[in-house]
Amino acid sequence: MEEKKKKRMAIIASKGTLDMAYPPLILASTAVAMDVEVGIFFTLYGVDIVNKKKYHSLKVAPIANPAMPSPIPFPNVLGILPGMTAMASMMMKSMIKKINWPSIPELMDVCLESGVKMIACTPTLEMTGVSKDDMVEGVEVAGAAEFLDFALDANISLFV
Amino acid sequence: MDKSEANVFLDAKGLNCPMPVLKTKKALDSMQPGQILFVEATDKGAKADISAMLKRTGNELLDAGEKDNVFTFFIKKV
């Protein structure tokens, strides 16, 4: 198996909500388990997923999300009320716990330990005033060309 | 196959995708070639997912079964 060139997956993670943080990390950790080389480029709001000050407390946006499960019938427009984002996030966290899913920081550890290449987008850091020191240990900082160089040799490319 | 033929045992019951696959691969990585891993999982997708991972990593599925909603796998580390 060693001589064979590894398959490669390149993902762009552009969303910073709790629900949208899972797909890139789940696909990445699973792909590594399938002997695939993986790189994730975190850009725009997606940078929050690798921000160690924020990745413990990512939130779910209930507004404009009619698929958000609710214990009672609930007009989506009420999502603008104060406290709704916190409530939706709490609900999502309890659902995640119920199915024994790892938290985002735990999943991030799995990915980094197994060698997933993580790149945070430099202009996003510049724009939001976030420094490289705010990034989870092991996350690199680079721009579009670095991602494209990696992605040009990828078998799978995803934009999340 | 019988459980007594396995060298390493993994209980992945109650875990959901992707955890059974990740734990199975982690167990395989810690084993010597030729050793046999026995896995139990309840995730409905485990059969397809673990098979796909084994196909891609070149490990061998010796036997698979299902009893009382528990999927079982005997896997030979290659």
PDB file of C-alpha atoms in Angstrom:
ATOM      1  CA  MET A   1       0.000   0.000   0.000  1.00  0.00           C
ATOM      2  CA  GLU A   2       2.876   2.357   0.814  1.00  0.00           C
ATOM      3  CA  GLU A   3       4.127   2.710  -2.775  1.00  0.00           C
ATOM      4  CA  LYS A   4       0.709   3.675  -4.104  1.00  0.00           C
ATOM      5  CA  LYS A   5       0.142   7.418  -4.261  1.00  0.00           C
ATOM      6  CA  LYS A   6      -2.444   8.421  -1.678  1.00  0.00           C
ATOM      7  CA  LYS A   7      -5.823   9.767  -2.726  1.00  0.00           C
ATOM      8  CA  ARG A   8      -6.384  13.348  -1.708  1.00  0.00           C
ATOM      9  CA  MET A   9      -9.355  15.460  -0.529  1.00  0.00           C
ATOM     10  CA  ALA A  10      -9.413  19.252  -0.354  1.00  0.00           C
ATOM     11  CA  ILE A  11     -12.172  21.045   1.566  1.00  0.00           C
ATOM     12  CA  ILE A  12     -13.024  24.713   1.944  1.00  0.00           C
ATOM     13  CA  ALA A  13     -14.896  25.418   5.203  1.00  0.00           C
ATOM     14  CA  SER A  14     -16.574  28.816   4.952  1.00  0.00           C
ATOM     15  CA  LYS A  15     -19.293  28.632   7.631  1.00  0.00           C
ATOM     16  CA  GLY A  16     -18.843  29.235  11.345  1.00  0.00           C
ATOM     17  CA  THR A  17     -22.022  27.761  12.796  1.00  0.00           C
ATOM     18  CA  LEU A  18     -22.026  24.657  14.979  1.00  0.00           C
ATOM     19  CA  ASP A  19     -24.002  22.559  12.484  1.00  0.00           C
ATOM     20  CA  MET A  20     -21.798  23.523   9.553  1.00  0.00           C
ATOM     21  CA  ALA A  21     -18.579  22.871  11.482  1.00  0.00           C
ATOM     22  CA  TYR A  22     -19.306  19.148  11.571  1.00  0.00           C
ATOM     23  CA  PRO A  23     -19.376  18.105   7.884  1.00  0.00           C
ATOM     24  CA  PRO A  24     -15.799  19.177   7.037  1.00  0.00           C
ATOM     25  CA  LEU A  25     -14.349  17.657  10.209  1.00  0.00           C
ATOM     26  CA  ILE A  26     -16.332  14.420   9.952  1.00  0.00           C
ATOM     27  CA  LEU A  27     -15.392  13.936   6.317  1.00  0.00           C
ATOM     28  CA  ALA A  28     -11.774  14.799   7.066  1.00  0.00           C
ATOM     29  CA  SER A  29     -11.392  12.382   9.985  1.00  0.00           C
ATOM     30  CA  THR A  30     -13.141   9.598   8.071  1.00  0.00           C
ATOM     31  CA  ALA A  31     -11.095  10.179   4.934  1.00  0.00           C
ATOM     32  CA  VAL A  32      -7.874   9.937   6.933  1.00  0.00           C
ATOM     33  CA  ALA A  33      -9.109   6.613   8.327  1.00  0.00           C
ATOM     34  CA  MET A  34      -9.512   5.523   4.693  1.00  0.00           C
ATOM     35  CA  ASP A  35      -5.874   6.426   3.969  1.00  0.00           C
ATOM     36  CA  VAL A  36      -6.786   9.646   2.178  1.00  0.00           C
ATOM     37  CA  GLU A  37      -4.639  12.743   2.537  1.00  0.00           C
ATOM     38  CA  VAL A  38      -6.814  15.679   3.637  1.00  0.00           C
ATOM     39  CA  GLY A  39      -6.465  19.444   3.705  1.00  0.00           C
ATOM     40  CA  ILE A  40      -9.080  21.896   4.987  1.00  0.00           C
ATOM     41  CA  PHE A  41      -8.897  25.576   4.142  1.00  0.00           C
ATOM     42  CA  PHE A  42     -10.831  27.652   6.683  1.00  0.00           C
ATOM     43  CA  THR A  43     -12.040  30.925   5.255  1.00  0.00           C
ATOM     44  CA  LEU A  44     -14.466  33.718   6.244  1.00  0.00           C
ATOM     45  CA  TYR A  45     -16.713  32.538   9.108  1.00  0.00           C
ATOM     46  CA  GLY A  46     -15.163  29.092   8.863  1.00  0.00           C
ATOM     47  CA  VAL A  47     -12.070  30.435  10.633  1.00  0.00           C
ATOM     48  CA  ASP A  48     -14.093  30.329  13.896  1.00  0.00           C
ATOM     49  CA  ILE A  49     -13.871  26.506  13.726  1.00  0.00           C
ATOM     50  CA  VAL A  50     -10.102  26.714  14.263  1.00  0.00           C
ATOM     51  CA  ASN A  51     -10.183  29.720  16.624  1.00  0.00           C
ATOM     52  CA  LYS A  52      -9.398  28.310  20.074  1.00  0.00           C
ATOM     53  CA  LYS A  53     -11.285  31.167  21.752  1.00  0.00           C
ATOM     54  CA  LYS A  54     -14.433  30.352  19.787  1.00  0.00           C
ATOM     55  CA  TYR A  55     -14.521  26.707  18.785  1.00  0.00           C
ATOM     56  CA  HIS A  56     -15.925  25.581  22.157  1.00  0.00           C
ATOM     57  CA  SER A  57     -18.967  27.800  21.747  1.00  0.00           C
ATOM     58  CA  LEU A  58     -20.056  27.743  18.089  1.00  0.00           C
ATOM     59  CA  LYS A  59     -23.756  28.477  17.683  1.00  0.00           C
ATOM     60  CA  VAL A  60     -26.665  27.442  15.502  1.00  0.00           C
ATOM     61  CA  ALA A  61     -28.600  30.099  13.588  1.00  0.00           C
ATOM     62  CA  PRO A  62     -32.352  29.410  13.891  1.00  0.00           C
ATOM     63  CA  ILE A  63     -33.333  32.205  11.490  1.00  0.00           C
ATOM     64  CA  ALA A  64     -33.949  31.246   7.860  1.00  0.00           C
ATOM     65  CA  ASN A  65     -33.500  27.619   8.819  1.00  0.00           C
ATOM     66  CA  PRO A  66     -36.940  26.006   8.504  1.00  0.00           C
ATOM     67  CA  ALA A  67     -35.398  22.554   8.946  1.00  0.00           C
ATOM     68  CA  MET A  68     -34.331  23.379  12.509  1.00  0.00           C
ATOM     69  CA  PRO A  69     -36.053  20.721  14.630  1.00  0.00           C
ATOM     70  CA  SER A  70     -38.317  22.124  17.331  1.00  0.00           C
ATOM     71  CA  PRO A  71     -40.169  20.452  20.203  1.00  0.00           C
ATOM     72  CA  ILE A  72     -43.231  22.620  19.473  1.00  0.00           C
ATOM     73  CA  PRO A  73     -44.576  24.101  16.191  1.00  0.00           C
ATOM     74  CA  PHE A  74     -42.649  27.308  15.817  1.00  0.00           C
ATOM     75  CA  PRO A  75     -42.854  30.066  13.181  1.00  0.00           C
ATOM     76  CA  ASN A  76     -39.349  30.571  11.805  1.00  0.00           C
ATOM     77  CA  VAL A  77     -39.667  34.364  12.036  1.00  0.00           C
ATOM     78  CA  LEU A  78     -39.653  34.104  15.865  1.00  0.00           C
ATOM     79  CA  GLY A  79     -35.995  33.172  15.523  1.00  0.00           C
ATOM     80  CA  ILE A  80     -35.273  36.905  15.730  1.00  0.00           C
ATOM     81  CA  LEU A  81     -36.358  37.015  19.380  1.00  0.00           C
ATOM     82  CA  PRO A  82     -33.595  37.496  21.965  1.00  0.00           C
ATOM     83  CA  GLY A  83     -32.236  34.213  23.269  1.00  0.00           C
ATOM     84  CA  MET A  84     -33.360  32.138  20.288  1.00  0.00           C
ATOM     85  CA  THR A  85     -29.842  31.522  18.977  1.00  0.00           C
ATOM     86  CA  ALA A  86     -28.738  30.363  22.426  1.00  0.00           C
ATOM     87  CA  MET A  87     -31.770  28.088  22.691  1.00  0.00           C
ATOM     88  CA  ALA A  88     -31.258  26.585  19.239  1.00  0.00           C
ATOM     89  CA  SER A  89     -27.576  26.033  20.046  1.00  0.00           C
ATOM     90  CA  MET A  90     -28.418  24.327  23.334  1.00  0.00           C
ATOM     91  CA  MET A  91     -30.890  22.059  21.581  1.00  0.00           C
ATOM     92  CA  MET A  92     -28.363  21.138  18.932  1.00  0.00           C
ATOM     93  CA  LYS A  93     -25.737  20.384  21.577  1.00  0.00           C
ATOM     94  CA  SER A  94     -28.099  18.075  23.438  1.00  0.00           C
ATOM     95  CA  MET A  95     -28.939  16.280  20.161  1.00  0.00           C
ATOM     96  CA  ILE A  96     -25.225  15.889  19.459  1.00  0.00           C
ATOM     97  CA  LYS A  97     -24.696  14.442  22.929  1.00  0.00           C
ATOM     98  CA  LYS A  98     -27.615  12.050  22.492  1.00  0.00           C
ATOM     99  CA  ILE A  99     -25.996  10.385  19.505  1.00  0.00           C
ATOM    100  CA  ASN A 100     -22.584  10.248  21.217  1.00  0.00           C
ATOM    101  CA  TRP A 101     -20.925  12.525  18.718  1.00  0.00           C
ATOM    102  CA  PRO A 102     -17.630  14.141  19.670  1.00  0.00           C
ATOM    103  CA  SER A 103     -17.585  17.896  20.325  1.00  0.00           C
ATOM    104  CA  ILE A 104     -15.931  20.173  17.742  1.00  0.00           C
ATOM    105  CA  PRO A 105     -12.722  20.526  19.834  1.00  0.00           C
ATOM    106  CA  GLU A 106     -12.572  16.722  20.236  1.00  0.00           C
ATOM    107  CA  LEU A 107     -13.106  16.162  16.528  1.00  0.00           C
ATOM    108  CA  MET A 108     -10.485  18.804  15.785  1.00  0.00           C
ATOM    109  CA  ASP A 109      -8.002  16.883  17.954  1.00  0.00           C
ATOM    110  CA  VAL A 110      -8.762  13.667  16.054  1.00  0.00           C
ATOM    111  CA  CYS A 111      -8.154  15.462  12.747  1.00  0.00           C
ATOM    112  CA  LEU A 112      -4.916  17.139  13.806  1.00  0.00           C
ATOM    113  CA  GLU A 113      -3.520  13.998  15.454  1.00  0.00           C
ATOM    114  CA  SER A 114      -4.190  11.997  12.314  1.00  0.00           C
ATOM    115  CA  GLY A 115      -2.402  14.531  10.134  1.00  0.00           C
ATOM    116  CA  VAL A 116      -5.177  16.540   8.497  1.00  0.00           C
ATOM    117  CA  LYS A 117      -3.612  19.677   7.047  1.00  0.00           C
ATOM    118  CA  MET A 118      -5.462  22.705   8.423  1.00  0.00           C
ATOM    119  CA  ILE A 119      -4.993  26.113   6.863  1.00  0.00           C
ATOM    120  CA  ALA A 120      -6.561  29.364   8.076  1.00  0.00           C
ATOM    121  CA  CYS A 121      -7.039  32.028   5.427  1.00  0.00           C
ATOM    122  CA  THR A 122      -4.735  35.042   5.884  1.00  0.00           C
ATOM    123  CA  PRO A 123      -7.023  37.816   4.560  1.00  0.00           C
ATOM    124  CA  THR A 124      -9.808  36.609   6.861  1.00  0.00           C
ATOM    125  CA  LEU A 125      -7.483  36.839   9.876  1.00  0.00           C
ATOM    126  CA  GLU A 126      -6.389  40.293   8.755  1.00  0.00           C
ATOM    127  CA  MET A 127      -9.997  41.417   8.214  1.00  0.00           C
ATOM    128  CA  THR A 128     -11.304  40.158  11.558  1.00  0.00           C
ATOM    129  CA  GLY A 129      -8.255  41.143  13.610  1.00  0.00           C
ATOM    130  CA  VAL A 130      -7.616  37.565  14.666  1.00  0.00           C
ATOM    131  CA  SER A 131      -3.982  36.509  15.071  1.00  0.00           C
ATOM    132  CA  LYS A 132      -2.243  33.226  14.321  1.00  0.00           C
ATOM    133  CA  ASP A 133      -1.869  32.770  18.092  1.00  0.00           C
ATOM    134  CA  ASP A 134      -5.657  32.535  18.347  1.00  0.00           C
ATOM    135  CA  MET A 135      -5.601  29.484  16.084  1.00  0.00           C
ATOM    136  CA  VAL A 136      -5.713  25.951  17.451  1.00  0.00           C
ATOM    137  CA  GLU A 137      -2.175  24.519  17.718  1.00  0.00           C
ATOM    138  CA  GLY A 138      -1.190  22.841  14.468  1.00  0.00           C
ATOM    139  CA  VAL A 139      -3.213  25.120  12.195  1.00  0.00           C
ATOM    140  CA  GLU A 140      -1.175  26.789   9.468  1.00  0.00           C
ATOM    141  CA  VAL A 141      -1.839  30.199   7.987  1.00  0.00           C
ATOM    142  CA  ALA A 142      -1.805  30.740   4.235  1.00  0.00           C
ATOM    143  CA  GLY A 143      -3.701  32.125   1.276  1.00  0.00           C
ATOM    144  CA  ALA A 144      -5.572  31.004  -1.804  1.00  0.00           C
ATOM    145  CA  ALA A 145      -2.548  29.870  -3.823  1.00  0.00           C
ATOM    146  CA  GLU A 146      -1.422  27.458  -1.073  1.00  0.00           C
ATOM    147  CA  PHE A 147      -4.889  25.875  -0.994  1.00  0.00           C
ATOM    148  CA  LEU A 148      -5.082  25.672  -4.776  1.00  0.00           C
ATOM    149  CA  ASP A 149      -1.644  24.093  -4.962  1.00  0.00           C
ATOM    150  CA  PHE A 150      -2.912  21.353  -2.617  1.00  0.00           C
ATOM    151  CA  ALA A 151      -6.342  21.107  -4.283  1.00  0.00           C
ATOM    152  CA  LEU A 152      -4.985  20.832  -7.836  1.00  0.00           C
ATOM    153  CA  ASP A 153      -3.815  17.322  -7.015  1.00  0.00           C
ATOM    154  CA  ALA A 154      -7.001  16.342  -5.154  1.00  0.00           C
ATOM    155  CA  ASN A 155      -9.430  13.583  -6.091  1.00  0.00           C
ATOM    156  CA  ILE A 156     -12.242  15.254  -4.127  1.00  0.00           C
ATOM    157  CA  SER A 157     -12.807  18.977  -3.659  1.00  0.00           C
ATOM    158  CA  LEU A 158     -15.641  20.290  -1.521  1.00  0.00           C
ATOM    159  CA  PHE A 159     -16.911  23.722  -0.592  1.00  0.00           C
ATOM    160  CA  VAL A 160     -18.798  23.751   2.704  1.00  0.00           C
TER     161      VAL A 160
ATOM    162  CA  MET B   1     -16.126 -17.254  12.955  1.00  0.00           C
ATOM    163  CA  ASP B   2     -15.917 -17.356  16.700  1.00  0.00           C
ATOM    164  CA  LYS B   3     -14.864 -14.581  19.057  1.00  0.00           C
ATOM    165  CA  SER B   4     -12.119 -16.823  20.451  1.00  0.00           C
ATOM    166  CA  GLU B   5     -10.298 -16.488  17.102  1.00  0.00           C
ATOM    167  CA  ALA B   6      -9.857 -12.725  17.523  1.00  0.00           C
ATOM    168  CA  ASN B   7      -6.807 -11.028  19.051  1.00  0.00           C
ATOM    169  CA  VAL B   8      -8.270  -7.569  19.612  1.00  0.00           C
ATOM    170  CA  PHE B   9     -11.815  -6.591  20.592  1.00  0.00           C
ATOM    171  CA  LEU B  10     -13.595  -3.311  19.930  1.00  0.00           C
ATOM    172  CA  ASP B  11     -16.948  -2.342  21.362  1.00  0.00           C
ATOM    173  CA  ALA B  12     -18.345   0.471  19.192  1.00  0.00           C
ATOM    174  CA  LYS B  13     -21.946  -0.060  20.272  1.00  0.00           C
ATOM    175  CA  GLY B  14     -23.938   3.130  20.808  1.00  0.00           C
ATOM    176  CA  LEU B  15     -21.556   5.181  18.671  1.00  0.00           C
ATOM    177  CA  ASN B  16     -22.675   6.887  15.472  1.00  0.00           C
ATOM    178  CA  CYS B  17     -20.987   7.636  12.167  1.00  0.00           C
ATOM    179  CA  PRO B  18     -18.119   8.306  11.838  1.00  0.00           C
ATOM    180  CA  MET B  19     -16.930   6.999  15.218  1.00  0.00           C
ATOM    181  CA  PRO B  20     -17.195   3.215  14.557  1.00  0.00           C
ATOM    182  CA  VAL B  21     -15.054   3.640  11.422  1.00  0.00           C
ATOM    183  CA  LEU B  22     -12.515   5.868  13.183  1.00  0.00           C
ATOM    184  CA  LYS B  23     -12.213   3.521  16.171  1.00  0.00           C
ATOM    185  CA  THR B  24     -11.935   0.463  13.926  1.00  0.00           C
ATOM    186  CA  LYS B  25      -9.134   2.092  11.951  1.00  0.00           C
ATOM    187  CA  LYS B  26      -7.373   3.206  15.129  1.00  0.00           C
ATOM    188  CA  ALA B  27      -7.525  -0.351  16.463  1.00  0.00           C
ATOM    189  CA  LEU B  28      -6.175  -1.754  13.178  1.00  0.00           C
ATOM    190  CA  ASP B  29      -3.313   0.758  13.208  1.00  0.00           C
ATOM    191  CA  SER B  30      -2.232  -0.508  16.619  1.00  0.00           C
ATOM    192  CA  MET B  31      -2.224  -4.183  15.522  1.00  0.00           C
ATOM    193  CA  GLN B  32       0.359  -6.472  13.916  1.00  0.00           C
ATOM    194  CA  PRO B  33      -0.259  -7.795  10.379  1.00  0.00           C
ATOM    195  CA  GLY B  34      -2.166 -11.092  10.503  1.00  0.00           C
ATOM    196  CA  GLN B  35      -3.931 -10.306  13.779  1.00  0.00           C
ATOM    197  CA  ILE B  36      -7.714 -10.423  13.872  1.00  0.00           C
ATOM    198  CA  LEU B  37      -9.957  -7.643  15.152  1.00  0.00           C
ATOM    199  CA  PHE B  38     -13.494  -8.270  16.369  1.00  0.00           C
ATOM    200  CA  VAL B  39     -15.821  -5.250  16.200  1.00  0.00           C
ATOM    201  CA  GLU B  40     -19.359  -4.791  17.484  1.00  0.00           C
ATOM    202  CA  ALA B  41     -21.403  -1.763  16.355  1.00  0.00           C
ATOM    203  CA  THR B  42     -25.018  -0.613  16.440  1.00  0.00           C
ATOM    204  CA  ASP B  43     -24.776   2.238  13.916  1.00  0.00           C
ATOM    205  CA  LYS B  44     -27.143   1.356  11.052  1.00  0.00           C
ATOM    206  CA  GLY B  45     -24.551   2.440   8.501  1.00  0.00           C
ATOM    207  CA  ALA B  46     -21.690   0.530  10.121  1.00  0.00           C
ATOM    208  CA  LYS B  47     -21.806  -2.387   7.717  1.00  0.00           C
ATOM    209  CA  ALA B  48     -21.463  -0.242   4.609  1.00  0.00           C
ATOM    210  CA  ASP B  49     -19.079   2.242   6.228  1.00  0.00           C
ATOM    211  CA  ILE B  50     -16.669  -0.238   7.786  1.00  0.00           C
ATOM    212  CA  SER B  51     -16.650  -2.292   4.554  1.00  0.00           C
ATOM    213  CA  ALA B  52     -15.818   0.824   2.529  1.00  0.00           C
ATOM    214  CA  MET B  53     -12.980   1.773   4.881  1.00  0.00           C
ATOM    215  CA  LEU B  54     -11.563  -1.774   4.743  1.00  0.00           C
ATOM    216  CA  LYS B  55     -11.707  -1.804   0.948  1.00  0.00           C
ATOM    217  CA  ARG B  56      -9.773   1.478   0.790  1.00  0.00           C
ATOM    218  CA  THR B  57      -7.173   0.527   3.399  1.00  0.00           C
ATOM    219  CA  GLY B  58      -6.601  -2.987   2.040  1.00  0.00           C
ATOM    220  CA  ASN B  59      -7.593  -4.789   5.240  1.00  0.00           C
ATOM    221  CA  GLU B  60      -9.601  -7.964   4.964  1.00  0.00           C
ATOM    222  CA  LEU B  61     -13.161  -8.507   6.177  1.00  0.00           C
ATOM    223  CA  LEU B  62     -13.217 -12.190   7.124  1.00  0.00           C
ATOM    224  CA  ASP B  63     -16.745 -12.417   8.429  1.00  0.00           C
ATOM    225  CA  ALA B  64     -19.666 -10.096   9.176  1.00  0.00           C
ATOM    226  CA  GLY B  65     -22.946 -10.735  10.924  1.00  0.00           C
ATOM    227  CA  GLU B  66     -25.937  -9.142  12.594  1.00  0.00           C
ATOM    228  CA  LYS B  67     -27.815 -10.238  15.688  1.00  0.00           C
ATOM    229  CA  ASP B  68     -30.324  -8.267  17.778  1.00  0.00           C
ATOM    230  CA  ASN B  69     -29.421  -5.036  15.925  1.00  0.00           C
ATOM    231  CA  VAL B  70     -25.730  -5.470  16.681  1.00  0.00           C
ATOM    232  CA  PHE B  71     -23.423  -5.728  13.676  1.00  0.00           C
ATOM    233  CA  THR B  72     -20.310  -7.823  14.122  1.00  0.00           C
ATOM    234  CA  PHE B  73     -17.114  -7.865  12.067  1.00  0.00           C
ATOM    235  CA  PHE B  74     -14.035 -10.063  11.996  1.00  0.00           C
ATOM    236  CA  ILE B  75     -11.238  -8.127  10.325  1.00  0.00           C
ATOM    237  CA  LYS B  76      -7.759  -9.306   9.440  1.00  0.00           C
ATOM    238  CA  LYS B  77      -5.071  -6.654   9.582  1.00  0.00           C
ATOM    239  CA  VAL B  78      -3.048  -6.870   6.384  1.00  0.00           C
TER     240      VAL B  78
END
